[in-house]
mmCIF file of C-alpha atoms in Angstrom:
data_model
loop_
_atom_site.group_PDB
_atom_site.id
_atom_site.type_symbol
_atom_site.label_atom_id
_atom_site.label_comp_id
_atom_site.label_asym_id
_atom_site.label_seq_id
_atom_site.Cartn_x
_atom_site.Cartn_y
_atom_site.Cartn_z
ATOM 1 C CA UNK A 1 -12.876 41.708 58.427
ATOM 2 C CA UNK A 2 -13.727 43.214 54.628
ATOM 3 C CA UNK A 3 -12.601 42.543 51.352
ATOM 4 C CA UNK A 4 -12.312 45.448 49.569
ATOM 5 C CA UNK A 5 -11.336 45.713 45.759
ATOM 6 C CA UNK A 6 -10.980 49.490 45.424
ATOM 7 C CA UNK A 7 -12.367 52.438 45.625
ATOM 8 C CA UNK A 8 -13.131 52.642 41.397
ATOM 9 C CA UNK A 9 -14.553 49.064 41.501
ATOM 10 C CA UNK A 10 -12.235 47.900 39.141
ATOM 11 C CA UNK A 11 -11.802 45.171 41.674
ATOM 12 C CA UNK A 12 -15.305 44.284 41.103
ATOM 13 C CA UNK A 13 -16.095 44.382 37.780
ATOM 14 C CA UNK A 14 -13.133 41.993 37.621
ATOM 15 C CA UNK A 15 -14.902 39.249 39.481
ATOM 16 C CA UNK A 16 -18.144 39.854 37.278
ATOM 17 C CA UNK A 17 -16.390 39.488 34.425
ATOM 18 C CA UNK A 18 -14.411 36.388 35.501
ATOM 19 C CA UNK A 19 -17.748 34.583 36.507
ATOM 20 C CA UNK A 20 -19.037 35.846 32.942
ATOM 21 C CA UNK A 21 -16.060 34.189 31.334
ATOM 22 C CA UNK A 22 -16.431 30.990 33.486
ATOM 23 C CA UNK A 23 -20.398 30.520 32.246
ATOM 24 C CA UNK A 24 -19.451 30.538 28.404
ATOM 25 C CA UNK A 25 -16.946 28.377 29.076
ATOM 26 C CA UNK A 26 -19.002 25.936 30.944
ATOM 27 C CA UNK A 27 -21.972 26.565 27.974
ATOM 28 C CA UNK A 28 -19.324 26.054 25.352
ATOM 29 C CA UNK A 29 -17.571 22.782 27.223
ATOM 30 C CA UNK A 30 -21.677 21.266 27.783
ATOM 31 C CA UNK A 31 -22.119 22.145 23.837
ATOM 32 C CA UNK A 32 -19.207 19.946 22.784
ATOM 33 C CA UNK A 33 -20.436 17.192 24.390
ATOM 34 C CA UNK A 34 -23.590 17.574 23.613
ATOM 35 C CA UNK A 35 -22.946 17.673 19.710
ATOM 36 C CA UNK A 36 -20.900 13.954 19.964
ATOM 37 C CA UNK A 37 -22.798 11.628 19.464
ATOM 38 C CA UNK A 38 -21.997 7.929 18.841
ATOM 39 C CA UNK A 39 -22.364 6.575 15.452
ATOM 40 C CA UNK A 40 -25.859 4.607 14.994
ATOM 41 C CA UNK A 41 -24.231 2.126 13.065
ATOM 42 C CA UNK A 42 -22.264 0.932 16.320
ATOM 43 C CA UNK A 43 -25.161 0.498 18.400
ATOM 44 C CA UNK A 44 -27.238 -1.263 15.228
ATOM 45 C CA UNK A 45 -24.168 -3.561 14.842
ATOM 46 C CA UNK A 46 -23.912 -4.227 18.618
ATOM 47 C CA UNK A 47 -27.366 -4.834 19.262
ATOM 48 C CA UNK A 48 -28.067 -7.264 16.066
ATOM 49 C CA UNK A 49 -25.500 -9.378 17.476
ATOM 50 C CA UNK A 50 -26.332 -9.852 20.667
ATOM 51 C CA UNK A 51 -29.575 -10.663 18.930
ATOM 52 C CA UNK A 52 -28.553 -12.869 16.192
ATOM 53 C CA UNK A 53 -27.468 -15.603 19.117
ATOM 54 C CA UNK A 54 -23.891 -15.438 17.950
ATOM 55 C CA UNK A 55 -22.708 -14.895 21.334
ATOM 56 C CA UNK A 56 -23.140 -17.037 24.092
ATOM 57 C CA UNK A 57 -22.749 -15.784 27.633
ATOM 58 C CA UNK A 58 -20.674 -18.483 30.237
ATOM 59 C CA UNK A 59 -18.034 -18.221 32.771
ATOM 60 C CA UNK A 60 -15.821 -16.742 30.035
ATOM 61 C CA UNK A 61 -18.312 -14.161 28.544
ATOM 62 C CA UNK A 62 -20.003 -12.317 30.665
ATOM 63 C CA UNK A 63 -22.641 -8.709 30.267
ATOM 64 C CA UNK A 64 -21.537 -6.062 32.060
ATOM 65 C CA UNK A 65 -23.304 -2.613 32.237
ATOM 66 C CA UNK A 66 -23.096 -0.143 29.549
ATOM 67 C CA UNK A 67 -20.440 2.735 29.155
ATOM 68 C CA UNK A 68 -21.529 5.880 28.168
ATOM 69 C CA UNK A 69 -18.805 8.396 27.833
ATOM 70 C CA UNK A 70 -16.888 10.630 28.128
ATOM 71 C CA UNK A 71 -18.187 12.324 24.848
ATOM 72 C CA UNK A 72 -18.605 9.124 22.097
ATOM 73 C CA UNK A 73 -16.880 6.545 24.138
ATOM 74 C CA UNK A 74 -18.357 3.454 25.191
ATOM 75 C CA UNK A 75 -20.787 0.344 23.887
ATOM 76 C CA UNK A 76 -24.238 -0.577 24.998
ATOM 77 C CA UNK A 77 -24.001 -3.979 25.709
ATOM 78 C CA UNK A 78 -20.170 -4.860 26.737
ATOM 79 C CA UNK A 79 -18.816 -7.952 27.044
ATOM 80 C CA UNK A 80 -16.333 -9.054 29.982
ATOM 81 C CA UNK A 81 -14.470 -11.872 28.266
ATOM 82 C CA UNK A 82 -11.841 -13.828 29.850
ATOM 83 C CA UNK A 83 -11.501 -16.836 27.167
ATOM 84 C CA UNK A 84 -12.573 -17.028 23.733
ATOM 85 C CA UNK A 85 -12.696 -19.877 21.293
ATOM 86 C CA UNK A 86 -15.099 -21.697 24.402
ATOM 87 C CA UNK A 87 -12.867 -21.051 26.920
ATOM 88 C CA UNK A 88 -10.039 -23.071 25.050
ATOM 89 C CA UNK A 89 -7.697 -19.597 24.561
ATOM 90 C CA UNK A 90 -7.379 -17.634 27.537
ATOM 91 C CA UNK A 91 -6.839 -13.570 27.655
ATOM 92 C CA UNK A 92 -3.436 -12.679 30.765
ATOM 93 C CA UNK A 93 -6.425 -10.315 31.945
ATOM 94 C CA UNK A 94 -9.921 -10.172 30.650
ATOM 95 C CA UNK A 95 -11.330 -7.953 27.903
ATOM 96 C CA UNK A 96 -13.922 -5.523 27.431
ATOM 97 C CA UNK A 97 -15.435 -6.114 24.008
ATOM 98 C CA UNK A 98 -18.066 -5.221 22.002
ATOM 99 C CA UNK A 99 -20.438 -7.784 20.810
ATOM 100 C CA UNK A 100 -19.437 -8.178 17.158
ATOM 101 C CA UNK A 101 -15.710 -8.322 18.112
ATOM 102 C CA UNK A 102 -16.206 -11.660 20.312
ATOM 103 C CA UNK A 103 -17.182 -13.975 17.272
ATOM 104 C CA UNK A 104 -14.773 -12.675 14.844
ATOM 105 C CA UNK A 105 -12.125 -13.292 17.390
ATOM 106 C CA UNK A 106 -13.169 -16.762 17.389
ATOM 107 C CA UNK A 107 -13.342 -17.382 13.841
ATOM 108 C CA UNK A 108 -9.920 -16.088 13.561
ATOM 109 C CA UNK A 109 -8.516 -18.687 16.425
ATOM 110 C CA UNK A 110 -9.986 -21.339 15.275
ATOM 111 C CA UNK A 111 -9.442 -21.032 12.001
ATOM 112 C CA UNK A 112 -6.198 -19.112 11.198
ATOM 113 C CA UNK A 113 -4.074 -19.303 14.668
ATOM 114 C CA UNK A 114 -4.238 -22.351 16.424
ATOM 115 C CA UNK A 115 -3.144 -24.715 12.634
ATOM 116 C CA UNK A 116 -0.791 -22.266 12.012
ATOM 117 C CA UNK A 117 0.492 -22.885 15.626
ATOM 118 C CA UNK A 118 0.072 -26.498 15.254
ATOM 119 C CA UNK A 119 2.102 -26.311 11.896
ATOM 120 C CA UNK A 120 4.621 -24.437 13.244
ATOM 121 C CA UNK A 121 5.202 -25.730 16.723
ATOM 122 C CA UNK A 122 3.551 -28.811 17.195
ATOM 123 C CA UNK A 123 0.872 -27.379 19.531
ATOM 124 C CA UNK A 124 -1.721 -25.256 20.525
ATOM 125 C CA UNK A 125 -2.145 -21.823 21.394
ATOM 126 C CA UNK A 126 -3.739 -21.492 25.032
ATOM 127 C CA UNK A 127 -3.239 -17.857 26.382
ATOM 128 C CA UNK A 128 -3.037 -14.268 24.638
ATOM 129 C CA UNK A 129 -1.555 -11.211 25.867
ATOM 130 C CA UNK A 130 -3.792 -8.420 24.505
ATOM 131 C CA UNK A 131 -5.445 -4.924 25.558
ATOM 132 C CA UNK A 132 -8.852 -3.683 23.956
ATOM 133 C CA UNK A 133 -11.459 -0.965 25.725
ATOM 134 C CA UNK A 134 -9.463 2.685 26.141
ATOM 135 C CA UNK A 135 -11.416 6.032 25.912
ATOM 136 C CA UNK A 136 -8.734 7.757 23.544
ATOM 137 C CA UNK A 137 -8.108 9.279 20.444
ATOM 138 C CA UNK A 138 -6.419 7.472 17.357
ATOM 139 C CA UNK A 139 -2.283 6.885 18.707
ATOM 140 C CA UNK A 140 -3.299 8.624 21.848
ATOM 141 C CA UNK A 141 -3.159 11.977 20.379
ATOM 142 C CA UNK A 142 -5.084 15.006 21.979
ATOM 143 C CA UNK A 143 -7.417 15.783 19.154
ATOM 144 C CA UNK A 144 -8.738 13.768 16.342
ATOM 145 C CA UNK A 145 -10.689 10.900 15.401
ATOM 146 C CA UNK A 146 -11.224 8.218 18.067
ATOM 147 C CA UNK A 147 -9.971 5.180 18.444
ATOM 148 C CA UNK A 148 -12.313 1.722 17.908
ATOM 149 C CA UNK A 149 -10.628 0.853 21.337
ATOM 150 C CA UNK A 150 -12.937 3.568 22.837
ATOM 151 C CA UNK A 151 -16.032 1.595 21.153
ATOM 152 C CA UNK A 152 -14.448 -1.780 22.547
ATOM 153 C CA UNK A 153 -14.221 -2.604 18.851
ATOM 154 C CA UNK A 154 -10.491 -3.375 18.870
ATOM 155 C CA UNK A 155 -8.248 -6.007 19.863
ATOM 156 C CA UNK A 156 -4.480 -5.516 20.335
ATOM 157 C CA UNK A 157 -2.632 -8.488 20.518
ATOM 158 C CA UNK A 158 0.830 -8.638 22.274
ATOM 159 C CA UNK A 159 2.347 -12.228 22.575
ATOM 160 C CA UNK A 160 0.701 -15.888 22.422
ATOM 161 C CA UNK A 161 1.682 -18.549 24.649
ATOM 162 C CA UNK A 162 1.694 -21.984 23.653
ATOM 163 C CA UNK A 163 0.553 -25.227 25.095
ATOM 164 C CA UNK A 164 4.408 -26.197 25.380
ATOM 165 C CA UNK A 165 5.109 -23.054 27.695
ATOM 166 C CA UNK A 166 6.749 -21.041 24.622
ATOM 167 C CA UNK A 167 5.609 -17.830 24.372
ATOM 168 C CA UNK A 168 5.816 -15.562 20.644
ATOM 169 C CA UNK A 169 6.100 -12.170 21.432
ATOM 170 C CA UNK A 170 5.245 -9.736 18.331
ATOM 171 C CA UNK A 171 7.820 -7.357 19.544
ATOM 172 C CA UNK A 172 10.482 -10.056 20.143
ATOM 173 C CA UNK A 173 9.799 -12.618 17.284
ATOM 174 C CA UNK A 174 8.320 -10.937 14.361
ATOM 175 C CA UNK A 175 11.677 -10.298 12.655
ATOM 176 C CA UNK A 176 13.816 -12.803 11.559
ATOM 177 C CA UNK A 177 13.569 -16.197 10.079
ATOM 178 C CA UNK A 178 12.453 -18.162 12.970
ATOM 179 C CA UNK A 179 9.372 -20.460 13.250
ATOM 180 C CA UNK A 180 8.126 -17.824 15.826
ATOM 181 C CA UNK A 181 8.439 -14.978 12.916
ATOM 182 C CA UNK A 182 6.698 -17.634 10.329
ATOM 183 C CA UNK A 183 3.968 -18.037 12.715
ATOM 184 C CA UNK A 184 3.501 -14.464 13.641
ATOM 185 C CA UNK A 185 3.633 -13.194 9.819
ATOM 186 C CA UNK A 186 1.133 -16.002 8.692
ATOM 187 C CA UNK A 187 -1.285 -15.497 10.840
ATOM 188 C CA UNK A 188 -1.394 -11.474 10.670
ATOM 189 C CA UNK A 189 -1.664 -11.548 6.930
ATOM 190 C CA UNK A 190 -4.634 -14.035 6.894
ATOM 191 C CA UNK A 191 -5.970 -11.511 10.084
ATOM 192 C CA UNK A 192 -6.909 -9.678 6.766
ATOM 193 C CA UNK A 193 -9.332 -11.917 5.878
ATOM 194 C CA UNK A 194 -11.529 -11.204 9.137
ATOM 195 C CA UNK A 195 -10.875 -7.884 10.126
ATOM 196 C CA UNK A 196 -11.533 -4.606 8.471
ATOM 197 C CA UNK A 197 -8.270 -3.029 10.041
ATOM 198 C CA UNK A 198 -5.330 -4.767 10.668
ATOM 199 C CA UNK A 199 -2.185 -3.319 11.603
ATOM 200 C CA UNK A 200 1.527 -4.555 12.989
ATOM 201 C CA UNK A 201 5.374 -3.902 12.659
ATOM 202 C CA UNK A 202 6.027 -1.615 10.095
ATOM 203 C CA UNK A 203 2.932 -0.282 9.424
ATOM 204 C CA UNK A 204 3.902 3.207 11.291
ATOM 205 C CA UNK A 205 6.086 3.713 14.256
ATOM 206 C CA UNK A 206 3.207 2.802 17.152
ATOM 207 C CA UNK A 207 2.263 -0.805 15.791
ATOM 208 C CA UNK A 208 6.121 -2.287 16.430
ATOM 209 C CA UNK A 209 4.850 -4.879 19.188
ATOM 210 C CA UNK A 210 2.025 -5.625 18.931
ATOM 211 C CA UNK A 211 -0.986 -6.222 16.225
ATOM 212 C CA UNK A 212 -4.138 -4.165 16.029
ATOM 213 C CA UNK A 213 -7.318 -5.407 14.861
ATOM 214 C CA UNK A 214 -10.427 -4.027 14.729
ATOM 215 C CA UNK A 215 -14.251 -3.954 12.656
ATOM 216 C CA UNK A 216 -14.399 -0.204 12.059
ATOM 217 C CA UNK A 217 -16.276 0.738 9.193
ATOM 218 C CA UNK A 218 -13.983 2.372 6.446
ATOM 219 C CA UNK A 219 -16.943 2.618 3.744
ATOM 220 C CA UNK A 220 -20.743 2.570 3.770
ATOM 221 C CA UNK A 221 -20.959 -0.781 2.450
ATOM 222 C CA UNK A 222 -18.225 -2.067 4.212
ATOM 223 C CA UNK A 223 -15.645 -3.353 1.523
ATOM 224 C CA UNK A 224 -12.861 -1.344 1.935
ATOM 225 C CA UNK A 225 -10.215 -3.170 4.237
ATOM 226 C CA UNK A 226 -6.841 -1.492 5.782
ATOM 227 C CA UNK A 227 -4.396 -3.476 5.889
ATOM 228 C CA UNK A 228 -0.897 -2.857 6.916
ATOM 229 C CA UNK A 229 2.052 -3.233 6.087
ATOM 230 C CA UNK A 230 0.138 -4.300 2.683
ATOM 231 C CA UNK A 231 0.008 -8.604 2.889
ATOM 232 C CA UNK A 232 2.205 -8.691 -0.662
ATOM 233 C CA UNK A 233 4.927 -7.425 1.307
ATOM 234 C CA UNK A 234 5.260 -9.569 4.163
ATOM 235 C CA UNK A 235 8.055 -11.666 3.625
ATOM 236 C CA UNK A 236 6.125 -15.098 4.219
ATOM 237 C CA UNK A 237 8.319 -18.663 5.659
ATOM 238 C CA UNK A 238 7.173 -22.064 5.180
ATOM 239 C CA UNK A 239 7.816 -24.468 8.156
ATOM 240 C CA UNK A 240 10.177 -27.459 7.239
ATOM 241 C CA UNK A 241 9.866 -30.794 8.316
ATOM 242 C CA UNK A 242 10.480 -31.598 12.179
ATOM 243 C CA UNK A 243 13.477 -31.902 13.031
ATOM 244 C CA UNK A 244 14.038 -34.715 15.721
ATOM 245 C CA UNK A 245 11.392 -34.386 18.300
ATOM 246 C CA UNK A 246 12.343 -31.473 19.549
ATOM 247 C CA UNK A 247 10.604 -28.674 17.033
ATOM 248 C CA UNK A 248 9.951 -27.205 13.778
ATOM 249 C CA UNK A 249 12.134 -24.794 11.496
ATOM 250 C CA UNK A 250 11.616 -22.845 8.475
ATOM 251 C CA UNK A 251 11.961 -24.060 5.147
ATOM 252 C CA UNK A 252 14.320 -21.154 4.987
ATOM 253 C CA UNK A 253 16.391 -22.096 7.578
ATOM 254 C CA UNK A 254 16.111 -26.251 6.683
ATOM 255 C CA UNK A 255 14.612 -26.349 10.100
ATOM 256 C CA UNK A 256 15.198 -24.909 13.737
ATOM 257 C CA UNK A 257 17.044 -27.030 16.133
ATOM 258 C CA UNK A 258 19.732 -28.506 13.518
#
């Protein structure tokens, strides 16, 4: 049996220049690729951390191989982490993180979450709901400028549950005048103070549950800061005084459980 695409040709000129048209697209889609690069100040910043000792590796943090791709995504020395703060906090699944993220997360526990959470509730914070490496764009669009999720530079952060068994959701508890919405609102305006980019509800219509923090560099000399919505305009609460043994309210509310 024969194939035959017509007595002019036409048939086969066709398939020439299909394959023709298939070769500069495969030259054009190679080129693309081959012009991303990652920035160099993400690997320097990765790789002076993991030499500077900051980060320890244990049961909790753990090197995994490096990503490379598609295009810019990835890290060179990613870290699996399943706890932070030494294992005291707990991630619902584990993490992949760049280096410099892992300390700052720490700092930001230790210092800012678990005494707000203590001022608040009366106890710790031992588990946090949160999502961090994605290959993707910036809100998932098609084109644009990636996302610090795809350079495991990002942390979103969903809920926190406490050593009591509460849990504060962002999407649930960060309106309101609640001790869960005093908690939530203190602690993301101080995130300001550690991160370089920290977003939540209200800053634009994809941040309503959850917060987004990240170490992306917005300047050469990294000073500039995003921070949103801007920390002046967070309505903050003050916790009252416990009321019974039961809880703690907000000064607004003269206290939760009365």
């Amino acid at each position: 049996m024969s194939f035959a695409f017509g007595r002019d040709g036409s048939g086969l000129r066709a398939l020439k220049w299909l394959g023709v048209a298939v070769l500069i697209l495969s030259i054009a889609a190679c080129g693309r690729y081959a012009y991303q690069r990652r920035e160099q100040w993400r690997s320097d910043l990765e790789a002076r951390c993991m030499s500077s000792g900051a980060v320890q590796m244990t049961r909790h943090v753990q090197r995994v191989g490096g990503i490379s791709g598609p295009g810019t995504c990835g890290m060179d020395y990613p870290l699996r982490v399943s706890a932070q703060a030494g294992g005291q906090v707990a991630y619902s699944r584990p993490q992949t993180l760049a280096c410099q993220m892992v300390p700052t997360v720490d700092r930001w526990i230790d210092n800012v979450v678990q005494p707000a959470a203590q001022r608040w509730f009366g106890a710790g914070v031992t588990e946090v709901r949160a999502g961090s490496y994605s290959c993707r764009s910036i809100r998932g669009a098609r084109s644009g400028r990636m996302s610090e999720h795809s350079f495991g530079n990002a942390l979103d952060v969903f809920a926190f549950v406490l050593s009591s068994g509460h849990t504060v959701v962002v999407r649930q508890h960060w309106r309101g005048e609640t001790a869960e919405s005093g908690f939530l609102r203190e602690i993301f305006v101080r995130a300001c103070d550690h991160f370089t980019t920290v977003l939540g509800p209200g800053a634009d219509p994809f941040h309503y549950d959850h917060f987004h923090l990240d170490l992306a560099r917005h300047d050469p000399r990294w000073t500039r800061r995003v921070c949103r919505p801007r920390p002046e305009t967070v309505q903050m609460l003050q916790p009252a005084a416990p009321s019974g043994t039961f809880g703690w309210g907000t000064g607004r509310s003269q206290g939760l459980f009365r």
